Short mmCIF file of C-alpha atoms and ligand atoms in Angstrom, two decimals:
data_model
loop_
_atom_site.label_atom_id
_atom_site.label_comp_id
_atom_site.label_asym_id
_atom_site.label_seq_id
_atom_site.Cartn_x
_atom_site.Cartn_y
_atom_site.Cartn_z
CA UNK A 1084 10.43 -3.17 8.61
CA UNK A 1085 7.20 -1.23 9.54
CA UNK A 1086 8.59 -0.14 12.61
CA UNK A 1087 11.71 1.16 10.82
CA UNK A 1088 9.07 3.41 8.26
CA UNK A 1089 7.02 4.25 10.71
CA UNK A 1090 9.89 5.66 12.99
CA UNK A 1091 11.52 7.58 9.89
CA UNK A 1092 7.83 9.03 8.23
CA UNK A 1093 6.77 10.43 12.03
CA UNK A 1094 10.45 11.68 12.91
CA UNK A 1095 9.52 13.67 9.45
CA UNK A 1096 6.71 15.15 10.64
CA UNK A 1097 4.28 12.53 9.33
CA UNK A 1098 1.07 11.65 11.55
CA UNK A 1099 1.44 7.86 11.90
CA UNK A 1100 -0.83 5.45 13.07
CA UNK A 1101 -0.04 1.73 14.04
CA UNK A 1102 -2.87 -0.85 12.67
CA UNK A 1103 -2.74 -3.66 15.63
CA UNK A 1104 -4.76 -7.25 15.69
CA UNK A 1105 -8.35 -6.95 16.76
CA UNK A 1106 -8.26 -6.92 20.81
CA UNK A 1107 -5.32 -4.60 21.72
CA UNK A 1108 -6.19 -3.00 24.28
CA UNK A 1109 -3.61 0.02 24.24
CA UNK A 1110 -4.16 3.28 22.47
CA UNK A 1111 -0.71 4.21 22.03
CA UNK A 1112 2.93 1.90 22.08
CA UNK A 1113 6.36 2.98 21.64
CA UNK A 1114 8.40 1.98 18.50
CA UNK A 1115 11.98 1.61 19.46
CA UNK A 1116 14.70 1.58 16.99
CA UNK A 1117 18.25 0.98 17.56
CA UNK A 1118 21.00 1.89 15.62
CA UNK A 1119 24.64 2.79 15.82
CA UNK A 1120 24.75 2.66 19.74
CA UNK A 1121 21.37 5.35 19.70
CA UNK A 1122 17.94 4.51 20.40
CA UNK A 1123 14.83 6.33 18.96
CA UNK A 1124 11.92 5.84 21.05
CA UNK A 1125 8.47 7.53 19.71
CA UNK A 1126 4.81 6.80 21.31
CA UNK A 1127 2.55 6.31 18.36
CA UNK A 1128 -0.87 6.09 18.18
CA UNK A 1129 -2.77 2.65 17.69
CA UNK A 1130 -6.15 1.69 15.61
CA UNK A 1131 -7.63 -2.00 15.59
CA UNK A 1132 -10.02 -3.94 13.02
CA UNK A 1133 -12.68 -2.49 15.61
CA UNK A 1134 -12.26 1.29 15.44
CA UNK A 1135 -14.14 3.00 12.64
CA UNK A 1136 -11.54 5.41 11.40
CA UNK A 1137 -10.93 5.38 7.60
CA UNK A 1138 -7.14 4.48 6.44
CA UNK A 1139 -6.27 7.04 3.24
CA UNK A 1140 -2.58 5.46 3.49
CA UNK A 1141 -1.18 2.02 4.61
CA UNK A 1142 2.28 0.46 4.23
CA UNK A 1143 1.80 -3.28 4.92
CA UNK A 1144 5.52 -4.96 5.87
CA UNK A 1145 4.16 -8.10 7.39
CA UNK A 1146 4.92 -11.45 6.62
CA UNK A 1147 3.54 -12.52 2.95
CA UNK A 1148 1.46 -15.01 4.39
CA UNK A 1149 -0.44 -12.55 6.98
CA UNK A 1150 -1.22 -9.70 3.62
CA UNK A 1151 -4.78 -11.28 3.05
CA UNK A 1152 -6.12 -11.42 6.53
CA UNK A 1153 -4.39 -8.43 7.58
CA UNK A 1154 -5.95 -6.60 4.73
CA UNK A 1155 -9.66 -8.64 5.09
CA UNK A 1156 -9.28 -7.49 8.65
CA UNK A 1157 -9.15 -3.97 7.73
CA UNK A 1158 -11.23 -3.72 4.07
CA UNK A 1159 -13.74 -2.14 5.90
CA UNK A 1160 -11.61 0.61 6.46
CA UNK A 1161 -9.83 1.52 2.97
CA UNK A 1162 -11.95 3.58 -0.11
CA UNK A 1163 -11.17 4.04 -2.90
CA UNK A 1164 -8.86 6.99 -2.38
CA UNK A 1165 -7.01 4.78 0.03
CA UNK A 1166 -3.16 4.37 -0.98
CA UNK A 1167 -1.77 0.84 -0.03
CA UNK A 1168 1.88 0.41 -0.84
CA UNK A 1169 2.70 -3.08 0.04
CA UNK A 1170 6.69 -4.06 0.87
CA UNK A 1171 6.54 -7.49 1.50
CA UNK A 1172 8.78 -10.95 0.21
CA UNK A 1173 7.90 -12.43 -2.63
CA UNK A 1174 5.77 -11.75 -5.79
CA UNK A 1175 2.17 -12.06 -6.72
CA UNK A 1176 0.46 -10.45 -3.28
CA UNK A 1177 -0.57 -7.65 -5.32
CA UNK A 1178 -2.35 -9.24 -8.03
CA UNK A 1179 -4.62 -11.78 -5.34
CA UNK A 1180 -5.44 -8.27 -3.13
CA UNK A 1181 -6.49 -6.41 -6.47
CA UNK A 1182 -8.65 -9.90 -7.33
CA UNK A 1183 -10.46 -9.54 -3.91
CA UNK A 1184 -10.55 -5.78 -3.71
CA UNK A 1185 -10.69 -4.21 -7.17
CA UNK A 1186 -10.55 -0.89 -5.80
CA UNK A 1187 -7.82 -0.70 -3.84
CA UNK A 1188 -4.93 1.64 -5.35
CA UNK A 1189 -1.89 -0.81 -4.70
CA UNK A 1190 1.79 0.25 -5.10
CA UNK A 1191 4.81 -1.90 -4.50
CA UNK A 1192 7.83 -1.65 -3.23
CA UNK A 1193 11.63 -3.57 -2.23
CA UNK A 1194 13.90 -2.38 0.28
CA UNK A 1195 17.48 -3.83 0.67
CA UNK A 1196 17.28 -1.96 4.34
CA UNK A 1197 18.61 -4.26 7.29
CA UNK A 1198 16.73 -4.55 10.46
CA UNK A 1199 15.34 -7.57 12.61
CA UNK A 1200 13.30 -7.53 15.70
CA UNK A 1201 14.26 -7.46 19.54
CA UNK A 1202 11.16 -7.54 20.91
CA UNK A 1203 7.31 -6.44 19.25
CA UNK A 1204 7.83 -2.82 18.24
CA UNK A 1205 11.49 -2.72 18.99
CA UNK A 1206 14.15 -2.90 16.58
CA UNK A 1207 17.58 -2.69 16.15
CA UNK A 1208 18.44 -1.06 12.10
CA UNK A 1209 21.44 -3.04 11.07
CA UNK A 1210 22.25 -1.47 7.78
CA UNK A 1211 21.23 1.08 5.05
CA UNK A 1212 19.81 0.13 2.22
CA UNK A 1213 17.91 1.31 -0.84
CA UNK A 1214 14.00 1.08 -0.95
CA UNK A 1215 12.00 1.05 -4.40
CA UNK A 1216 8.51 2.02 -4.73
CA UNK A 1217 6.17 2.28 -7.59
CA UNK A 1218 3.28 0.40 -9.49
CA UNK A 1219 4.25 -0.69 -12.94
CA UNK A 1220 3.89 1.99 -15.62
CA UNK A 1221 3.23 4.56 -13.39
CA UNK A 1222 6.66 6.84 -14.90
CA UNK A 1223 5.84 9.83 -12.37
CA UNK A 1224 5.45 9.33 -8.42
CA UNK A 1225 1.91 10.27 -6.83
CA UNK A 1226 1.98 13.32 -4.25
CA UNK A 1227 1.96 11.09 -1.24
CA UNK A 1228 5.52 9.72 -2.71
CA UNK A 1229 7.23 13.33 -1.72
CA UNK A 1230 6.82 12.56 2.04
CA UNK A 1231 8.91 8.76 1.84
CA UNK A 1232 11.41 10.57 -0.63
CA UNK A 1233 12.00 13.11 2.29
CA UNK A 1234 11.49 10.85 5.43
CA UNK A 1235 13.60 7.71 4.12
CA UNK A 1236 17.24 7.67 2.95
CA UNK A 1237 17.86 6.59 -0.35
CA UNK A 1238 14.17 6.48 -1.48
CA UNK A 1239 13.32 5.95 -4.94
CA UNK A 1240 10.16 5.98 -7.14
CA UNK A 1241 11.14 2.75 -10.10
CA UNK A 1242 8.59 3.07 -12.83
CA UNK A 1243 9.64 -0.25 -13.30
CA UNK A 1244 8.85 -1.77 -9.87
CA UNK A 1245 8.29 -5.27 -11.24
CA UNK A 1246 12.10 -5.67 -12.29
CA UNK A 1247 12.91 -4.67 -9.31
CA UNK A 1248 10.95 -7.01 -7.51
CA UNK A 1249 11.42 -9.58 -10.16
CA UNK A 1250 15.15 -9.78 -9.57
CA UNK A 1251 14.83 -9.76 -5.24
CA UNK A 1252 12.47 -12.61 -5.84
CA UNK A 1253 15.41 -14.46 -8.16
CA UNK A 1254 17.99 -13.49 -5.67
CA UNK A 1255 15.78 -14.81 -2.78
CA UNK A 1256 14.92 -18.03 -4.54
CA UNK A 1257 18.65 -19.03 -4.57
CA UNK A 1258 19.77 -17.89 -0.96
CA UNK A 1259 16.94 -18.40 1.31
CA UNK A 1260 16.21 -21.78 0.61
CA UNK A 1261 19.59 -22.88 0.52
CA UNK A 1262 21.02 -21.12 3.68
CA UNK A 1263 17.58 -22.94 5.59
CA UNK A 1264 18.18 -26.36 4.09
CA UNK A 1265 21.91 -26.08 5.28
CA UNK A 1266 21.19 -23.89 8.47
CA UNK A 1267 24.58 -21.78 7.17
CA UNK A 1268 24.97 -18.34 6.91
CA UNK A 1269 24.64 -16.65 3.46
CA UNK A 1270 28.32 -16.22 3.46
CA UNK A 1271 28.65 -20.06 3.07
CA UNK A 1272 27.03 -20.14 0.01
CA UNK A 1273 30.17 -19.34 -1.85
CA UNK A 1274 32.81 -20.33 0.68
CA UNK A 1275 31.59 -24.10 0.78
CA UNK A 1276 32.31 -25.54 -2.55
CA UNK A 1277 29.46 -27.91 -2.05
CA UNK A 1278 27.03 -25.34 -1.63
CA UNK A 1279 28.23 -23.02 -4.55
CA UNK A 1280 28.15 -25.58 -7.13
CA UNK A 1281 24.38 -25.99 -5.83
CA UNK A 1282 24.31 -21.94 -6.08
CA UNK A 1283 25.23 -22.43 -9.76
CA UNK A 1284 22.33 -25.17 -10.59
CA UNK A 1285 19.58 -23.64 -9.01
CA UNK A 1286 20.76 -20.01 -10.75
CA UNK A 1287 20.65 -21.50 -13.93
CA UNK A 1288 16.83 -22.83 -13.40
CA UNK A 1289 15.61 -19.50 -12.01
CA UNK A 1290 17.35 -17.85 -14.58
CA UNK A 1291 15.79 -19.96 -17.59
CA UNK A 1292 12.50 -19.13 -15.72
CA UNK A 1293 13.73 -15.47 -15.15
CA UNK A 1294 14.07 -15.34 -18.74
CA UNK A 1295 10.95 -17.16 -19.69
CA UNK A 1296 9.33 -14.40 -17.67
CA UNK A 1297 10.33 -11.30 -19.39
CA UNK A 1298 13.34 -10.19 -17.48
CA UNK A 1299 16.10 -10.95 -19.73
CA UNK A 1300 18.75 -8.73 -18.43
CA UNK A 1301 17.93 -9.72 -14.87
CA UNK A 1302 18.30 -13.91 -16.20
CA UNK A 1303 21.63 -12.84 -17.48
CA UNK A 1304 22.99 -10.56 -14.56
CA UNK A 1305 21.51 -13.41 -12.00
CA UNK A 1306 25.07 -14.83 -11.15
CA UNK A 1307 26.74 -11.88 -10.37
CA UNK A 1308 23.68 -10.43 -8.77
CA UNK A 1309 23.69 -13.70 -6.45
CA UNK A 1310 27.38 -13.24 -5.74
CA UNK A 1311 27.29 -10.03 -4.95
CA UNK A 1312 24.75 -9.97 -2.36
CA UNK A 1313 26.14 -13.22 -0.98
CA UNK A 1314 29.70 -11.08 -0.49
CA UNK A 1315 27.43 -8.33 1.19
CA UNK A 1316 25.36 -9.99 3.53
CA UNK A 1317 28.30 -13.24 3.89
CA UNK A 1318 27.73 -12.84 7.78
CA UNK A 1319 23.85 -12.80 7.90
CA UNK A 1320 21.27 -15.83 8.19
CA UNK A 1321 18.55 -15.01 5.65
CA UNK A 1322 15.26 -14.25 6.82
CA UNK A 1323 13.85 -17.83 5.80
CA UNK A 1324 16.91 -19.27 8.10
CA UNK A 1325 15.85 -16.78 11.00
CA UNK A 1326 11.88 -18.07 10.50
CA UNK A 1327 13.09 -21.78 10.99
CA UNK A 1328 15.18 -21.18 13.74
CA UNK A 1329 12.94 -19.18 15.51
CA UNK A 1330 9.88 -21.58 14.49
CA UNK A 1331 7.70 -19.50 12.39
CA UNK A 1332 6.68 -20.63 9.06
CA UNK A 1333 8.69 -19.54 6.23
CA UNK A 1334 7.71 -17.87 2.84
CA UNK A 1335 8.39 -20.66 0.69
CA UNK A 1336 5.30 -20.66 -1.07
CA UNK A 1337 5.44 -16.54 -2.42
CA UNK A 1338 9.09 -17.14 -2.87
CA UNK A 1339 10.08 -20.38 -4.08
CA UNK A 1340 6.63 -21.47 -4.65
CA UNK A 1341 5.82 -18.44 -7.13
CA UNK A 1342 8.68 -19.19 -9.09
CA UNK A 1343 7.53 -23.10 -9.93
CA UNK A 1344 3.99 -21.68 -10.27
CA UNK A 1345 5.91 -19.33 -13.38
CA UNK A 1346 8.16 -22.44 -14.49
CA UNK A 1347 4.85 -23.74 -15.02
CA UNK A 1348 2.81 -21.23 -16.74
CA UNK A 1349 5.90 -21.85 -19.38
CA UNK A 1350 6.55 -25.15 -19.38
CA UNK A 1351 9.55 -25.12 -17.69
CA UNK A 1352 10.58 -28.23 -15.28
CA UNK A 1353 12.60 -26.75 -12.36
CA UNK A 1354 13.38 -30.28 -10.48
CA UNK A 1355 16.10 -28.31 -8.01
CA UNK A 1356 13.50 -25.47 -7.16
CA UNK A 1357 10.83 -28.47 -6.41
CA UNK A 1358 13.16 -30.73 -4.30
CA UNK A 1359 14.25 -27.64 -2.32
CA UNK A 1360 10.83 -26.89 -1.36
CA UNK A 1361 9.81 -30.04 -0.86
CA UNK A 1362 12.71 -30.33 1.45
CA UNK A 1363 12.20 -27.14 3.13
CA UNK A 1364 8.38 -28.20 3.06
CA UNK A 1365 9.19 -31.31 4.65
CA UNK A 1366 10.79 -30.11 7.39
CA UNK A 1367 7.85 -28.69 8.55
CA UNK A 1368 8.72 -25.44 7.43
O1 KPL B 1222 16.61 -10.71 1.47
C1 KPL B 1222 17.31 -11.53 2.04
C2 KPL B 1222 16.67 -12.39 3.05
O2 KPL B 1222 17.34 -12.95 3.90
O3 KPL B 1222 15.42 -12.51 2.99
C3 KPL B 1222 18.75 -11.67 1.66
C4 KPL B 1222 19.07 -10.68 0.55
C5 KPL B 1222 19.02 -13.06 1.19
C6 KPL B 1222 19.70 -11.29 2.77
O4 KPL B 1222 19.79 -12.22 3.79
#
């Protein structure tokens, strides 16, 4: 997903840098992106944990298990005018970076864009989405906001960021875990009977928990929400699915795992959430 930003801000004119792990050795890589038979190739410039230039604005799209030491690795770096806005799986990232570094100015955001990786730095864009940005309670955008509205299609500032990340979390709870525990694409989900009556269970838990949480509307909508992104992505493996089978570790624990750690700060048991992760846990995922 950075690559796909990064291609669309600098194709609009904005200077963009590419933060690599401490050690690379290049000053500049190409970021390929492939879509609809075309390839867009641009050379961008790279900075490591060693160089000494500060960062005023940083998208971080890496796995939600890489945020704290790919921040830690870089604190040096950010001020307090710095702008992060972080679009990563799962929920609570923002609140542990703002913990360890009170002053950073942290925005969030959720993209329904489709893209996956050919090679590092080369990507093939597989369909358009919507991306969300904002930090809650923030009702107008920030300056800097006027340069993703232009560069990015379908760009939006939500004053209300946490519903919107409240209800990808929900939605990701119920179809990543089960497409990985079955290795099935999402579309099974509602063409196996098995597997939607287990669609229906575990929506009912995350939506008692949804609720529990503060987003009623999103606890009731959860079942068509579910559906409906089932039906649009029926032919895709989720991204939990694509970490198993291509042995990385998944995001369980900011996905699943965030969830039970809500369930709990309400009392809530959530035994189908638990066994799944367990499960998914167990499998040395
Ligand atoms: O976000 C997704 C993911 O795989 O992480 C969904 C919406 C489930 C699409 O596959």
């Amino acid at each position: 997903m950075g690559c796909l930003y990064a291609e669309q801000l600098h194709s609009s004119g904005c200077d963009i840098t590419l933060v690599m792990r401490a050690g690379t050795l290049q000053t500049t890589l190409p970021v390929i992106v492939e879509r609809n038979g075309t390839r867009s190739e641009k050379q961008l410039r790279i900075v490591t944990p060693e160089n000494h230039e500060p960062i005023s604005r940083l998208l971080i799209a890496t796995k939600a298990y890489d945020v704290r030491e790919a921040v830690a690795s870089i604190a040096h770096l950010l001020s307090d005018d710095s702008v992060i806005v972080l679009l990563v799986n799962g929920m609570g990232l923002a609140e542990q970076l703002a913990t360890d570094w009170p002053h950073l100015n942290i925005f969030c955001g959720t993209t329904t864009e489709g893209a996956y990786r050919l090679a590092p730095q080369h990507i093939q864009h597989t369909g358009r989405g919507e991306t969300r940005i904002g930090k809650q309670g923030l009702t107008q955008p920030p300056a800097w906001f006027a340069h993703w509205a232009q560069a990015i299609d379908a760009c939006l500032w939500d004053s209300d960021i946490d519903t919107a990340l409240w209800a990808k979390l929900a939605i990701n709870c119920i179809i990543n875990p089960l497409t990985t525990a079955h290795r099935c694409t999402n579309g099974a989900l509602s063409q196996r009977q098995e597997l939607a009556a287990q669609v229906t269970t575990l929506c009912n838990e995350v939506s008692q928990i949804t609720r529990a949480a503060g987003f009623a509307d999103i606890a009731t909508a959860l079942p068509q929400l579910v559906t409906g992104v089932i039906a649009a992505t029926a032919n895709n493996r989720s991204s939990m699915l694509q970490d198993v089978e291509n042995g990385r570790r998944t995001e369980i624990d900011y996905i699943t795992g965030f969830m039970l750690h809500v369930a709990n700060q309400h009392g809530i048991d959530a035994p189908h959430n638990r066994a799944l992760m367990q499960r998914i846990k167990d499998s040395g995922s």
